[in-house]
Amino acid sequence: MARWNTQAILTASLASAACCQQKILDLSAVNWTVSNSNSSISVPGQLPSQAHLDLYAAHVIDDPYYGLNDFNLRWVANSNWTYTSGPLHDLINSSTTWLLFNGLDTFTSIELCGKHVASTNNQFRQYFFEVSSILNSCVSSPVLSINFGSAPQIANAIAAEPGQETWPTGVEGLFEFPNRQFIRKEQSDFGWDWGPAFAPAGPWQPAYVIQLGPGNIYIRNSLVDIYREGQLNNLPPDQTKNWVLNASVDCLGSLPPNSALNYRLLDSKNSTILHGRLTNITSSNTTITGSVIIPDRAVSLWWPNGMGPQTLYHLTIEVVDSSSSVIASVSKRVGFRTIVLNEGVITQEQLDQGIAPGNNWHFEINGHEFYAKGSNFIPPDAFWPRVTESRIRQLFDSVTAGNQNMLRVWASGAYSPDFIYDLADELGILLWSEFEFGDALYPIAPEFLDNVREEVNYQVRRVNHHPSLAYWAGGNELENLELYLVKAVAPDQLDRYTAEYEKLFLQTIVPVLFGNSRSISYSPSSTSNGYLELNFSWPVPIVERYQNLTPGSLYGETDYYNYDSASAFNFGSYPVGRFANEFGYHSMPSLQSWRQAVAPSDLYFNSSVIQLRNHHYPPGGLNTTNFANTIKGMAEMTLAAQRWYPVPNKADPVANFSAWCHTTQIFQADFYTSQIQYYRRGSGMRERQLGSLYWQLEDIWQAPTWAGIEYDGRWKVLHYRAKDIYQPVIISPFLEAETQNLEVYVTSDLWSPATGLANFTWYDWSGNRLNISTPTSAPVTVGALNTTRVLQANTSGVLSGYDAANAILVMDVFVEGQMPNSNVTQTFKHTNWFHAAPLSQAHLVDPGLSVSYSKTTSKFVVKASKGVAAWVWLDYPAGVVLNFDSNTFWLLAGQTKEIGYTVKNDTTGGQWVNEVTVQSLWDNTIP
Ligand SMILES: *[C@@H]1O[C@H](CO)[C@@H](O)[C@H](O)[C@H]1NC(C)=O
Ligand SMILES: *[C@@H]1O[C@H](CO)[C@@H](O)[C@H](O)[C@H]1NC(C)=O
Ligand SMILES: *[C@@H]1O[C@H](CO)[C@@H](O)[C@H](O)[C@H]1NC(C)=O
Ligand SMILES: *[C@@H]1O[C@H](CO)[C@@H](O)[C@H](O)[C@H]1NC(C)=O
Ligand SMILES: *[C@@H]1O[C@H](CO)[C@@H](O)[C@H](O)[C@H]1NC(C)=O
Ligand SMILES: *[C@@H]1O[C@H](CO)[C@@H](O)[C@H](O)[C@H]1NC(C)=O
C-alpha cells in the first residue's frame, strides 16, 4: 500500500524565494566499514545496523541465534566497533550542515574529517550536531566515523564511579550482564528470562547529513495531539465537545521571525476536509506550535479491532514565513479518538450495580468501556535493524486473527518505530506503550534525569499522533515488585527509594509527557494500585496510592505468576482485580523451531544446549557452567505435563522430544485459557474486571518461553486457544476443587445484550451419551460486558455411580447479538469442554483420527471415527508458516470438521499440504 512517510518531509520544491541550495544525504546510501579497535577485523557495514549483523553477513561470526552463541559471542559485546563511512562526495557549499541521527546504540564518539564532533549515551534519543565549521575546514572529502563503546563495559565503569548510587542487594533484576539501570539502552539487551544477551552496538536507526541554505529549515521531529476541548490527561472527556488539534514542529536551522503554521486535513481518498491557519502560535527559534478547533461533525471516529472502523486522515502541517511562503512541511496520518485509562473512584452508581468499592482500572475508547483482550509484545528480535514491516504485518495479522484488540508494548525493550504504530493504526490494535525502564530502580543523578527528559520528549512527540497509542506507563514491575523488594530487604530505606522513584517517574517524566500531550493517560508503573489523587492544580498532578488500601476495596492491575502447577486450575488462586496485565507459564517451542537453532544431536529434553537456552530462572549470571536454576525451569514444564496429561514415552527419541515439547504447550494453553475465562467472567462480578493481556505474544528467539507465537511466526497451542477464548461470547466451566461445585457461565464483551440457548451433554470417552442428571439446555440472556450463570451442579452428586475419569461435559452456546457499532444481528457460538478428572487419569480411547485435504474446498477434513478426541492438533512441516482457522479443538466420536488456513510464507511450493498430520492427546499414550 501507499505509505505516508511519518518522518519529516522537506518540501524543497515549495521553498521559493527565500531559498537556495540545500541537500539531504541519506547515510544508508553510503558505504560503511566496521572495524574493531586494532583493526584486526574490518568488514563492510550497513546503516542502519548493529555490529553483530555486519559481522555475521561478513562470515566473521556464526548465526548469533545458533546453539550457545548467546554465550560464545560475548567478545563482540565486550569490544568497541567503529563504523567508518566512505568519503562523503556529493556535499555542497551551504551555510549550515548538520548531522542527524535518529538512533545510536548506544555509547559513541563521533568524528568528522578527523575532528571530534560529539559523544552520545542514549539509544533512544535523536541527536543532531551542527558541523559547518568542521566541514568548511576539511581539506579532502570528509569521512564520518562513529566509535561505539562496549555497553556492558561502560555500564560497569559507570556503576564503579565514586559516589555512584546503590540499591539493596537483590533489587536489581539481574539476568546476564549487570548494571543495565545505569545506561539508557534496551534493558533486555543485557539478558532477560525469555531472551539472549547480545548487548549489540551500532547505528540502529537512519542517519542523515542535512545541508541548509540561508533561511532554510529542516523538520526533524513533530508532534500532533488531538483531544476533546477541555480534556485533561487520565480523565474521561466530554464526548460532545469539538476536537482540538495541536501541532508542533522541531526544526534544524532557525525559524524566521513571525513564522506561522498552515494545516490541511485530508480523508483517506485525499479529499481536503479542512484547511487553514493554526492559531495561538507560540515559537522559539527551533520549535513552533499552534492549534485549531476541528468540529466534531467534520470527522469520523477511529475504533479498535472489533469495535468499529479504523478511520484515518492525512494531516499536513506547513511552516510558512512572514510572507506566507511555505518553508517546510510534514505529513502525518492521524485518527480521531479518545482513549482514557479510568482510575477514578468507584461511583455510587457503580456500587449500586454491585461493583466492589475502590477505584476503577480500565480503558474507555470514545467514552465506552470495553474489554481489553490481548497479550504482551516484547522486542521481536534481539537485533532491531532486521525487524521489517512485513514481519510485523505478519505478526499483527496473527494478533487480529487471534481476536486481540490490545498489546502491552513491554517497557525495557525499545520504543516502537513508526511503522509498528502505523500497522496498529490500520489494524485497530491498541498499543499500551511504556518508557523503557523495568525490574530495577534507577539513578536520579541530574545528568541521568536530563538524559531521560530528552528521550521522553523526543519519543512522545514522535508517536503521539497515532490513534493506536493507548496509554503510557513509566516502566515494568516497579511499584508491585521493585518497591516491594526494598520493603522486604531494607524496610528502613523504603522512603528514600520511593522518593527517588517519584523523582524519575513522576517529577521528571510527567511534566514532559503532559506538557506535550493532553490526549494520553499515564501511570508511573505497570503494575500498581493506581493513583490516590489526581489534581491538575499541582505541578505533578498524580499522587500514587501504594499500600494506602481499604480492606474489601479493589485497586489497580494484577500481575500473576505461579509455577506450582498443582494449583494451575484452581481459580481460587487467581488474583481478583480490575485488569490482568501479565500472567503466564513457559513452554517449549516446536520441533520445527528447535531445528532452526540446535544441532540434531541436541534434540532431547535435557541436552545442555536446550537447557541453556532456557533462561528461567534468571540466575544472576547465567553461563555455560551454571545450570542450577535452568534445571528448575525445565522441571516446572515437565512436572506440569506429568501432573495433568498423559505423557509421551516414544521409542523414537526425536518423536519423543517433539511430543514432550507439544505437551508442555498444551499445559501452557490450558492454564492461560483457565485464567482468561476467569478474568473475562470478572466483567460481571464485583471486581468489574475489564482486561486480560497474557505474557507473552511472541518469541524473540527459539527457546522455552511464555510466547504464543514462535520466532518465525508459527502459532503455538496457546495462540489458537487464546483465539478461541477471546471470541466475543464464550461459555466456560468453573469447578471449585474443595466443594466440587461446577458452574457454567456465558460471558460477553458485546456492547448490547445477546440472547439464545446453551446446551449441555455428557459423554464417555468412547462417545456414548451419559444420562447424568443435569439440565440439557438453558436459555441465555447475557448483558453488555457481562456474564451470566447457565448451569450449576455438584459433580460429586451428579457423577455418583459414574467414573469421573470417563465423563466429559460438552457445552455450547448460541446467541444472537450485535458487534459494537454495528446494527447487523449475527449469531455468536462457542463450544467448551469439561472433564471431571484430570486428563492424566482419563480413560482415553483411540479416537480413530484422520485428516485429508480437499483440493476443491482448499480445506482439511479431520474426522474422529471411533471416540472422543481431546486437544486435536494439526501439525505442518518446516519451510512454511501458516495458521489453521481452528486448531486444538475437541471432536466427538463420529464428528467431522473442515478447517481452512492462511499461509503467511511458503518455501515448499505448496507441497506442505501433503505433510499435514493430525494427533490428539491419545497419541501421547502410543509408544
Ligand atoms: C560503494 O562501494 C561499491 C563497491 O566498492 C562501489 O561500487 C560504490 O560506488 C560505492 N558507493 C559509494 C556511494 O561510494
Ligand atoms: C570505545 O568507545 C567509547 C565510546 O565511543 C570511547 O569513549 C572509547 O575511547 C573507545 N575505546 C577505544 C579503545 O576505541
Ligand atoms: C536560538 O535560541 C537559543 C537560545 O534561545 C540561542 O542560544 C541560539 O543561538 C539561537 N539559535 C539561532 C540559530 O539563532
Ligand atoms: C494520497 O496522497 C499521498 C501523498 O501524496 C499518496 O501517497 C497516496 O497514494 C494518495 N492516496 C490516494 C488514495 O490517492
Ligand atoms: C487559543 O487560546 C485561547 C485563550 O487561551 C483559548 O480560549 C482557545 O481555545 C485557544 N484556541 C485553540 C484552537 O486552542
Ligand atoms: C558461572 O556462574 C557461576 C554462578 O554464578 C559462577 O560461580 C562462575 O564463576 C561462573 N563461571 C564463569 C566461567 O563465568
mmCIF file of C-alpha atoms in Angstrom, residues 4 9 224 226 245 262-276 292 294 298-300 310-318 329-336:
data_model
loop_
_atom_site.group_PDB
_atom_site.id
_atom_site.type_symbol
_atom_site.label_atom_id
_atom_site.label_comp_id
_atom_site.label_asym_id
_atom_site.label_seq_id
_atom_site.Cartn_x
_atom_site.Cartn_y
_atom_site.Cartn_z
ATOM 1 C CA TRP A 4 2.635 8.114 4.236
ATOM 2 C CA ILE A 9 9.359 15.624 4.653
ATOM 3 C CA VAL A 224 0.290 16.187 16.758
ATOM 4 C CA ILE A 226 -5.813 15.525 19.108
ATOM 5 C CA LEU A 245 -5.782 19.674 17.040
ATOM 6 C CA ASN A 262 -0.924 26.034 7.994
ATOM 7 C CA TYR A 263 -2.752 22.757 8.223
ATOM 8 C CA ARG A 264 -4.600 20.623 5.723
ATOM 9 C CA LEU A 265 -6.691 17.628 6.766
ATOM 10 C CA LEU A 266 -7.426 15.043 4.053
ATOM 11 C CA ASP A 267 -9.597 11.960 4.207
ATOM 12 C CA SER A 268 -8.435 8.525 3.066
ATOM 13 C CA LYS A 269 -9.260 9.463 -0.563
ATOM 14 C CA ASN A 270 -7.098 12.586 -0.261
ATOM 15 C CA SER A 271 -10.088 14.945 -0.425
ATOM 16 C CA THR A 272 -9.479 18.025 1.666
ATOM 17 C CA ILE A 273 -11.831 18.203 4.619
ATOM 18 C CA LEU A 274 -10.485 21.276 6.351
ATOM 19 C CA HIS A 275 -7.554 23.600 5.901
ATOM 20 C CA GLY A 276 -6.328 26.925 7.196
ATOM 21 C CA VAL A 292 -7.167 24.704 15.716
ATOM 22 C CA ILE A 294 -11.917 20.662 14.439
ATOM 23 C CA ALA A 298 -16.363 17.118 10.378
ATOM 24 C CA VAL A 299 -14.650 13.811 11.181
ATOM 25 C CA SER A 300 -15.479 10.165 11.941
ATOM 26 C CA GLN A 310 -10.244 2.312 11.754
ATOM 27 C CA THR A 311 -10.924 5.684 10.081
ATOM 28 C CA LEU A 312 -7.681 7.549 9.329
ATOM 29 C CA TYR A 313 -6.899 11.017 7.975
ATOM 30 C CA HIS A 314 -3.824 12.609 6.479
ATOM 31 C CA LEU A 315 -2.655 15.792 8.121
ATOM 32 C CA THR A 316 -0.122 18.134 6.518
ATOM 33 C CA ILE A 317 1.418 20.900 8.602
ATOM 34 C CA GLU A 318 3.248 23.635 6.692
ATOM 35 C CA SER A 329 6.100 20.802 5.766
ATOM 36 C CA VAL A 330 5.430 17.481 7.424
ATOM 37 C CA SER A 331 2.672 14.907 6.902
ATOM 38 C CA LYS A 332 1.346 12.511 9.490
ATOM 39 C CA ARG A 333 -1.537 10.079 9.407
ATOM 40 C CA VAL A 334 -3.919 10.699 12.300
ATOM 41 C CA GLY A 335 -7.175 9.450 13.765
ATOM 42 C CA PHE A 336 -9.867 10.960 15.958
#
